PDB file of C-alpha atoms in Angstrom:
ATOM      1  CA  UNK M 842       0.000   0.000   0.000  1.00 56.00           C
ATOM      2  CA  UNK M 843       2.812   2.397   0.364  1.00 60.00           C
ATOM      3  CA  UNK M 844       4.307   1.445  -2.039  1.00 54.00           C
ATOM      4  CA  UNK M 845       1.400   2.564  -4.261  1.00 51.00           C
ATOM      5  CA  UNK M 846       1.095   5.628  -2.470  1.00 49.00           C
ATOM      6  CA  UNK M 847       5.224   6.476  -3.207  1.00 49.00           C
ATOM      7  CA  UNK M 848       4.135   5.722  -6.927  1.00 50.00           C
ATOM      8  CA  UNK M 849       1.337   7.747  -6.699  1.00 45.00           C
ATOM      9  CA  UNK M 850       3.206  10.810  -5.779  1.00 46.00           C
ATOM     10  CA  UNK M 851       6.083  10.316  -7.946  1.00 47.00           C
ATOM     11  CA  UNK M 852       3.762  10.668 -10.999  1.00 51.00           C
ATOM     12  CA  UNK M 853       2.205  13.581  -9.516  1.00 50.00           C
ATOM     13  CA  UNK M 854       5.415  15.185  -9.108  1.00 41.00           C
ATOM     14  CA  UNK M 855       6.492  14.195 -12.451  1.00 46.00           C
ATOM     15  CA  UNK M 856       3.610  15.554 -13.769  1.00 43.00           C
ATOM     16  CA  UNK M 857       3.796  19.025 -11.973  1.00 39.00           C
ATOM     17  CA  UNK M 858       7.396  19.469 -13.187  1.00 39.00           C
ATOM     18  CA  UNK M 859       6.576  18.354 -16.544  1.00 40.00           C
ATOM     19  CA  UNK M 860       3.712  21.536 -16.931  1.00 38.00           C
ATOM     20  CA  UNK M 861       5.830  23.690 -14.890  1.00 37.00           C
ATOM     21  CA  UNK M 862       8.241  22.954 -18.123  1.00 44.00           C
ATOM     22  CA  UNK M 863       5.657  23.354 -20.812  1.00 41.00           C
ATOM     23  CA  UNK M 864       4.601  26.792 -19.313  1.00 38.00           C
ATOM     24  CA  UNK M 865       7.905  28.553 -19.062  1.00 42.00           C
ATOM     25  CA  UNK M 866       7.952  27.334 -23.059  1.00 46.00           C
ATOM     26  CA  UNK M 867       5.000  28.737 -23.645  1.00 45.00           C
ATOM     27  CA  UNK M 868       5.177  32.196 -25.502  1.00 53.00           C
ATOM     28  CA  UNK M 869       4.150  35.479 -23.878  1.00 54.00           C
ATOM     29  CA  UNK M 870       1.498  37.186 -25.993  1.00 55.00           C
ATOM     30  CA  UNK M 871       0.806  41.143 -26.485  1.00 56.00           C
ATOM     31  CA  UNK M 872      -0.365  42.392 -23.172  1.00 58.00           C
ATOM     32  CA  UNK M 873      -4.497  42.780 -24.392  1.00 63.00           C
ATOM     33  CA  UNK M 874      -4.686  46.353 -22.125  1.00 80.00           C
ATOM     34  CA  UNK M 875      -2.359  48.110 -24.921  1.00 88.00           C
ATOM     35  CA  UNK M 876      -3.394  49.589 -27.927  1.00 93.00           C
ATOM     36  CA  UNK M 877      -1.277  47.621 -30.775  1.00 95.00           C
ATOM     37  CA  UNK M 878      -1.871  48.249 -34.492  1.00 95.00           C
ATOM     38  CA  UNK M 879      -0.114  47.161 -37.677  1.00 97.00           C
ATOM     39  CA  UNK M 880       1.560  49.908 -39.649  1.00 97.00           C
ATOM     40  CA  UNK M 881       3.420  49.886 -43.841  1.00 97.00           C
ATOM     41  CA  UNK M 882       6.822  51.785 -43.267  1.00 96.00           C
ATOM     42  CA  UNK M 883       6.625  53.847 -46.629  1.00 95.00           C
ATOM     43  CA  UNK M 884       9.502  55.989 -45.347  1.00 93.00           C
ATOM     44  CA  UNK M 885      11.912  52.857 -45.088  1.00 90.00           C
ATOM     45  CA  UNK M 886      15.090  55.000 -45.884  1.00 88.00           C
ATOM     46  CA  UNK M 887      14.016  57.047 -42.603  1.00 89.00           C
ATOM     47  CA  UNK M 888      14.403  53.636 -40.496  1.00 90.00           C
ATOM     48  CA  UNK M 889      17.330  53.990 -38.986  1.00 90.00           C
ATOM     49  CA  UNK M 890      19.085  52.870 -36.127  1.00 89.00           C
ATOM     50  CA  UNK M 891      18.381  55.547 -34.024  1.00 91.00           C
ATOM     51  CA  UNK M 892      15.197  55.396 -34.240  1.00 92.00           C
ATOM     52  CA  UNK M 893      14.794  51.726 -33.788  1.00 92.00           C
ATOM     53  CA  UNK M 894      16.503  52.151 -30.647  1.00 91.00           C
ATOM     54  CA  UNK M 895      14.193  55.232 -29.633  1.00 93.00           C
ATOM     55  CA  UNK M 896      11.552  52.927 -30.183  1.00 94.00           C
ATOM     56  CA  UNK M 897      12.371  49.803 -28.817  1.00 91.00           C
ATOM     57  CA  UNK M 898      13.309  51.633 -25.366  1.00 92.00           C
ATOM     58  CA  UNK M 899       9.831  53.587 -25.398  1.00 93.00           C
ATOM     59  CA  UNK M 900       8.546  50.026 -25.478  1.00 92.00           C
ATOM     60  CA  UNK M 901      10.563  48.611 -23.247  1.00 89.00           C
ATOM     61  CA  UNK M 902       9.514  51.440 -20.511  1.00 90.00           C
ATOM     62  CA  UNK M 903       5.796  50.231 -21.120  1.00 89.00           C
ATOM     63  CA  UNK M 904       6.551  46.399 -21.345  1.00 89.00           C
ATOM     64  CA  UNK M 905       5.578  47.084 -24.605  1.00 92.00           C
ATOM     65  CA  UNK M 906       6.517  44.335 -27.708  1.00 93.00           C
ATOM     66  CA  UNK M 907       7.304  45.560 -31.322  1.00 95.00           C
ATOM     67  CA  UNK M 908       7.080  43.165 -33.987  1.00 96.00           C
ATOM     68  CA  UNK M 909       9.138  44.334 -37.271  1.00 95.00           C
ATOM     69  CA  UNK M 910       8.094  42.137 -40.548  1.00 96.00           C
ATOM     70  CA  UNK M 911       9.384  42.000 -44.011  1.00 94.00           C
ATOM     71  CA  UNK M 912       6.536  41.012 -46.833  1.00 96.00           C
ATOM     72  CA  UNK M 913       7.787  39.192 -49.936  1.00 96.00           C
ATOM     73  CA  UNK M 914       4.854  38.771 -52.331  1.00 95.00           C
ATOM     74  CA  UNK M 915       5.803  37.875 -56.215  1.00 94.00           C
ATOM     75  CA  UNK M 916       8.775  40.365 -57.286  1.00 91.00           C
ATOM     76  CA  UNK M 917       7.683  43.119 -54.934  1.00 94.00           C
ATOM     77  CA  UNK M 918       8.443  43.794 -50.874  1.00 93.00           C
ATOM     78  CA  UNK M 919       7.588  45.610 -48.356  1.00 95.00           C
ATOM     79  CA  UNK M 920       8.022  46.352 -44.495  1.00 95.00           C
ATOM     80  CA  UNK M 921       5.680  46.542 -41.574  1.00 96.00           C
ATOM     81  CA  UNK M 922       5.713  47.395 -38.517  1.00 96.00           C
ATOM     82  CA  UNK M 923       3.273  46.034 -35.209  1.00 97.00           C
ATOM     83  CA  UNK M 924       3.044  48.094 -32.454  1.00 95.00           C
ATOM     84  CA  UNK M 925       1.511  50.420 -29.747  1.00 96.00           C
ATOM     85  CA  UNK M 926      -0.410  53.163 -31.509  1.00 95.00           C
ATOM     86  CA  UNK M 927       0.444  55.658 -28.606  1.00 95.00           C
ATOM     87  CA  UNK M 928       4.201  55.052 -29.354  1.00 95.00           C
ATOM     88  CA  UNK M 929       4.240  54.769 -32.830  1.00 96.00           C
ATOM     89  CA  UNK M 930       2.409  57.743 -33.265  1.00 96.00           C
ATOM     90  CA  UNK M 931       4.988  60.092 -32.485  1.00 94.00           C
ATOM     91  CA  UNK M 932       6.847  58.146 -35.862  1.00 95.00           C
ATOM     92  CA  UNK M 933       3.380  58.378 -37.687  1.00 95.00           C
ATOM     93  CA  UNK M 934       4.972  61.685 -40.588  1.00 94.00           C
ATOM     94  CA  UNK M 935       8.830  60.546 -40.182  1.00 93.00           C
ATOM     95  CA  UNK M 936       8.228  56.542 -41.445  1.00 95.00           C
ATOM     96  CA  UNK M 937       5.451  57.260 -43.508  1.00 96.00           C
ATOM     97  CA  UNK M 938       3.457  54.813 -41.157  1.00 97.00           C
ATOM     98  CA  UNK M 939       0.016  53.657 -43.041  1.00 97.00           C
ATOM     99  CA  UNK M 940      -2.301  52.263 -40.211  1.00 96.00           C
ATOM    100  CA  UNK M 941      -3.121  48.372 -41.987  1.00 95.00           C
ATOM    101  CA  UNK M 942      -5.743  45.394 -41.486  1.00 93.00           C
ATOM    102  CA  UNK M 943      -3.290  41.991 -40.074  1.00 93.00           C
ATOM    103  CA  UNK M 944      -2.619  40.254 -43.793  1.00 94.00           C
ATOM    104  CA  UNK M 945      -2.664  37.272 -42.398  1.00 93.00           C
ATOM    105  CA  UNK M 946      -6.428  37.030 -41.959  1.00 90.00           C
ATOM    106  CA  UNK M 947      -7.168  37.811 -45.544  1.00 88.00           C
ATOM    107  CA  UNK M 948      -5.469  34.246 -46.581  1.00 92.00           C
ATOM    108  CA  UNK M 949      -6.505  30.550 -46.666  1.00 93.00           C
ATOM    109  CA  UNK M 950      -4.254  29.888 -43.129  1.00 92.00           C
ATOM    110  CA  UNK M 951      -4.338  26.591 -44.240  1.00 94.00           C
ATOM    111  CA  UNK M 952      -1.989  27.188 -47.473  1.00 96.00           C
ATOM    112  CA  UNK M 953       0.711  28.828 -44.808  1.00 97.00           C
ATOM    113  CA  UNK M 954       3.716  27.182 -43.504  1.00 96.00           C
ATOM    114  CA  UNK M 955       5.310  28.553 -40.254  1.00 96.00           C
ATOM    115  CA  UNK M 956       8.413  28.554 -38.515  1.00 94.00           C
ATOM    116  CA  UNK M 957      11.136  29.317 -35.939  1.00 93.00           C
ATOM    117  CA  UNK M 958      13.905  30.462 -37.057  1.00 90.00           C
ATOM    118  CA  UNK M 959      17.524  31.922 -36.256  1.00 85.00           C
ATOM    119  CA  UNK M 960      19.502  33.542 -38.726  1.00 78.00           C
ATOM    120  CA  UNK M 961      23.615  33.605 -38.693  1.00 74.00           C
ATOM    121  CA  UNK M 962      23.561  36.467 -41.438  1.00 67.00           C
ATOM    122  CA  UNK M 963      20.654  38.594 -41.936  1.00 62.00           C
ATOM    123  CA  UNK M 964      21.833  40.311 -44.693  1.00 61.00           C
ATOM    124  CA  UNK M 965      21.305  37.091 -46.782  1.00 63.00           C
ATOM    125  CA  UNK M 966      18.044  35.130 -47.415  1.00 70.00           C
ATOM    126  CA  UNK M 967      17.980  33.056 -49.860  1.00 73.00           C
ATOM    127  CA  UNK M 968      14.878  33.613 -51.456  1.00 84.00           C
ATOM    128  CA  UNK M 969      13.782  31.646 -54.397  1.00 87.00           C
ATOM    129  CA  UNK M 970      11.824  33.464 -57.237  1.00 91.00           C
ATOM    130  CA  UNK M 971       8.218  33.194 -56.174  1.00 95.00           C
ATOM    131  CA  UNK M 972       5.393  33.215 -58.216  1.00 95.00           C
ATOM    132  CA  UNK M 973       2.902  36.476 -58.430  1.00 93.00           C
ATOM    133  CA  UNK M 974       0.476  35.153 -55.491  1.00 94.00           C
ATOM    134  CA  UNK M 975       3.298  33.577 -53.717  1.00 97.00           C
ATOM    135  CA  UNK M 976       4.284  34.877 -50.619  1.00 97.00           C
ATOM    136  CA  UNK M 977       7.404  34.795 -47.875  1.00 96.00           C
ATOM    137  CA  UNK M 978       7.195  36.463 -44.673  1.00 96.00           C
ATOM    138  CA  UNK M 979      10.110  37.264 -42.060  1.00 93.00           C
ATOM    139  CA  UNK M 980       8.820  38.602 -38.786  1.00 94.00           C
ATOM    140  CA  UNK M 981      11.219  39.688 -35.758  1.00 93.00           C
ATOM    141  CA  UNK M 982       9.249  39.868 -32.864  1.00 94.00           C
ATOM    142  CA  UNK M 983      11.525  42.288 -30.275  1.00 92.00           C
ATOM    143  CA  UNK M 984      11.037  42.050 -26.157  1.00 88.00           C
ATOM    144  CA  UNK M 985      12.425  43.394 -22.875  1.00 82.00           C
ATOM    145  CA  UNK M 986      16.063  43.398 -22.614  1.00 79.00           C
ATOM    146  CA  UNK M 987      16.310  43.491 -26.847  1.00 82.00           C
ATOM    147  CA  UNK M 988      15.170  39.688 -26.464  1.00 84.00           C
ATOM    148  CA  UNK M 989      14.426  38.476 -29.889  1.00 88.00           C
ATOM    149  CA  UNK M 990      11.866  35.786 -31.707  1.00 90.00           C
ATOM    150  CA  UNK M 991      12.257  34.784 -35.586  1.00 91.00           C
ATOM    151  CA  UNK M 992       9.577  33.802 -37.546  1.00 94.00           C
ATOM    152  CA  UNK M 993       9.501  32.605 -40.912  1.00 94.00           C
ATOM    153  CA  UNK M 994       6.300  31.396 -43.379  1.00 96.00           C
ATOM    154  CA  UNK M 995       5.474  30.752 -46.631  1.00 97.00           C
ATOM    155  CA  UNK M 996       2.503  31.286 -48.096  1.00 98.00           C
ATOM    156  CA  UNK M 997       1.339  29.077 -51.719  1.00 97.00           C
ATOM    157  CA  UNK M 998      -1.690  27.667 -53.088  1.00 96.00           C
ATOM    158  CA  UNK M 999       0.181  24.138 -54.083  1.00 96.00           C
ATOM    159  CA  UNK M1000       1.489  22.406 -51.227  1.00 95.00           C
ATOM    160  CA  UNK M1001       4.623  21.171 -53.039  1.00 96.00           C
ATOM    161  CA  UNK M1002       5.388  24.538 -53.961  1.00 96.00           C
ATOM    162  CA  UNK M1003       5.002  25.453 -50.418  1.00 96.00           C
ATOM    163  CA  UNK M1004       7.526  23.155 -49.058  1.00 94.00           C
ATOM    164  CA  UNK M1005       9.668  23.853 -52.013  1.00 94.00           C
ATOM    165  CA  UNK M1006      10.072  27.777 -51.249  1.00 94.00           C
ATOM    166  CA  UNK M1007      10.639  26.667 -47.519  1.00 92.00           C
ATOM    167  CA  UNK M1008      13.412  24.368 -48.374  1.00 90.00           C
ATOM    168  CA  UNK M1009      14.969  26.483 -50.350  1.00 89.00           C
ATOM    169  CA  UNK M1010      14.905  28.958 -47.889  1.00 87.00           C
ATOM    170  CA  UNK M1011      16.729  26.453 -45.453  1.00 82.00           C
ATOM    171  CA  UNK M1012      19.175  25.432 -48.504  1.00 73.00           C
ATOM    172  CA  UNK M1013      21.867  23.820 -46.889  1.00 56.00           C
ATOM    173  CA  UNK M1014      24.767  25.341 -49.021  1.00 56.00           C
ATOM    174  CA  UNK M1015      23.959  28.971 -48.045  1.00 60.00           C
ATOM    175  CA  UNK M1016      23.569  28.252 -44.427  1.00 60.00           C
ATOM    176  CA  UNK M1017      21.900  31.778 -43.025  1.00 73.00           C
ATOM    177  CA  UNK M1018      18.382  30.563 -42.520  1.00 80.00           C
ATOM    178  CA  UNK M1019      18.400  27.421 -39.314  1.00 83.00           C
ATOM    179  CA  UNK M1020      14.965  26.450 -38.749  1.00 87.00           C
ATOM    180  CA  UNK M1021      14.576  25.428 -34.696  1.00 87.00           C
ATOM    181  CA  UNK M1022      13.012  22.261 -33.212  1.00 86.00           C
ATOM    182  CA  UNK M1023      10.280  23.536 -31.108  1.00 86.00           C
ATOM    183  CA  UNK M1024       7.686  21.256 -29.708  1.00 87.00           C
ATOM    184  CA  UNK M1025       4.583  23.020 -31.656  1.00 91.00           C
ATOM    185  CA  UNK M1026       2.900  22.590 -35.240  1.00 93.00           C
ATOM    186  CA  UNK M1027       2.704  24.825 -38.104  1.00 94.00           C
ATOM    187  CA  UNK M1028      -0.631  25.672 -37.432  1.00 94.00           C
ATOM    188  CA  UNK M1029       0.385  26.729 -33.932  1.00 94.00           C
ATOM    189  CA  UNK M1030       3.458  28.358 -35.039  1.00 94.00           C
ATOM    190  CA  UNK M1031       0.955  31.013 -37.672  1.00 95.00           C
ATOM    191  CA  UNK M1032      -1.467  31.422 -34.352  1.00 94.00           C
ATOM    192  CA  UNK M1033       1.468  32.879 -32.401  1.00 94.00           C
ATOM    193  CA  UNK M1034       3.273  34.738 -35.853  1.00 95.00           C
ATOM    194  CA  UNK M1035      -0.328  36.774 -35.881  1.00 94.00           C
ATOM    195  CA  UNK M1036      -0.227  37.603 -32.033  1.00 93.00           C
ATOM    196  CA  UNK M1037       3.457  38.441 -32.220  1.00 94.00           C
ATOM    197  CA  UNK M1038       3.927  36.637 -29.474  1.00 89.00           C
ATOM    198  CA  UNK M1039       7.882  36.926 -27.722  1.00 84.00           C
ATOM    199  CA  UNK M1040       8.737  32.907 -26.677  1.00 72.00           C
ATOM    200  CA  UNK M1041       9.448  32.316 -22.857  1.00 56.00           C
ATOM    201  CA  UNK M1042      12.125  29.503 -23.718  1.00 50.00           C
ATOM    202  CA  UNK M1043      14.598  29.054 -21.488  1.00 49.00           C
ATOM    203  CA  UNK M1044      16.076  25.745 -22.142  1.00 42.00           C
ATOM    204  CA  UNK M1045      17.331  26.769 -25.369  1.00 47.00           C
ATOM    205  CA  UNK M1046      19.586  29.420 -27.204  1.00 53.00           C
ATOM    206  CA  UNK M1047      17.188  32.382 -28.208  1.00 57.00           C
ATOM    207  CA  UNK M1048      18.181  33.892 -31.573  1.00 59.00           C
ATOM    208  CA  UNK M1049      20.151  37.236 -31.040  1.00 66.00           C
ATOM    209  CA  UNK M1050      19.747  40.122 -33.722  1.00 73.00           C
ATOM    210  CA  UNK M1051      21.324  43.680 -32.633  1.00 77.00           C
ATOM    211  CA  UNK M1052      19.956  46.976 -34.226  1.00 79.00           C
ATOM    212  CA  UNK M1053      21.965  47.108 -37.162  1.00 79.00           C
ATOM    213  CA  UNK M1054      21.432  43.379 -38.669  1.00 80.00           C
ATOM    214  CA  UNK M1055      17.068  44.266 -37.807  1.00 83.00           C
ATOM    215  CA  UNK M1056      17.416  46.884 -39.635  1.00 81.00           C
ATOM    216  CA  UNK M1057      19.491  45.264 -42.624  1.00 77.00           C
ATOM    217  CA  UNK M1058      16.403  41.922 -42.359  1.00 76.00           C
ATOM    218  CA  UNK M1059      13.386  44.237 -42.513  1.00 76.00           C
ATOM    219  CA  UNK M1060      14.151  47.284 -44.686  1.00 71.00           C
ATOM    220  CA  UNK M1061      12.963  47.054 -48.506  1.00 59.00           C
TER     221      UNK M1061
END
């Protein structure tokens, strides 16, 4: 009988350590009392350093997230920006900032392939040629303390086409894009690309992107 009992609460402490694991995984949405919004940069050549940094420590001071996202979509680009209204406001005339619906709703979620990424050299993606309605999206998703989250997805109406673009994107021989193992699905990984959520991992190496290689990922 005590035996049992030792068994018993073994598992239970197995168990509790187990979800205590699983939660510090977990990622840390947007906090729901700020204001966020979704913003084109139109005024990419006024992105500069500087100003990311202005940015990123107004957001910081209000425990804030900015997401930063680069749009490939045929043979054009562009560059977005998710973030609290209130703070991005005061950027509104100086990036050209046009106030957007999320793109990600307008699409068949179920033609998108998601990712984690890190990147060794963000000057370089190796981006295949994509077809008119194809798309590839690169999100950096910035925290407290500059802490960093990579997303990458493809978006294509063929599935093979879909993989395809991804692998090429991971091609072996260039090296820059490293997809991670995380323990979620595609379909999770799109849920938290849309609510820019910032991962809470701490068992493994977060990706690390400074200022200047952000700026050099994001900007057309």
């Amino acid at each position: 009988m005590i035996l049992w009992l030792l068994l018993f609460l073994l598992i239970i402490a197995i168990s509790f350590f187990l979800a205590l694991g699983s939660m510090r995984d977990y990622p840390q949405n947007p906090d729901q009392s700020i204001d966020y919004s979704l913003f084109l940069i139109r005024q990419t050549n006024h992105f500069n350093q500087q100003n990311l940094e202005l940015i990123c420590q107004d957001a910081s001071r209000e425990k804030a997230i900015i997401s930063l996202e680069r749009l490939f979509k045929g043979g054009e680009s562009a560059s977005v920006v998710f973030g609290p209204k209130k703070i991005l406001a005061d950027y509104e005339e100086k990036l050209g900032l046009l106030e957007l619906e999320d793109y990600v709703e307008s699409l068949d979620q179920e033609k998108i392939l998601a990712s984690e990424v890190d990147m060794k050299n963000p000057t370089k993606i190796n981006l295949p040629k994509l077809e008119r309605n194809e798309q590839v999206w690169c999100q950096v998703v910035i925290g407290p303390e500059f802490k960093t989250q990579i997303r990458i997805c493809v978006y294509a109406s063929d599935p093979i086409r879909r993989k395809q673009i991804f692998q090429a994107l991971l091609d072996l021989s260039s090296g820059q894009i490293i997809k991670l193992p995380v323990p979620y699905s595609s379909n999770q990984l799109l849920i938290f690309y849309q609510l820019r959520s910032l991962g809470m991992t701490k068992n493994r190496q977060k990706p690390k992107l400074n200022e200047a290689a952000i700026l050099e990922l994001i900007k057309v």
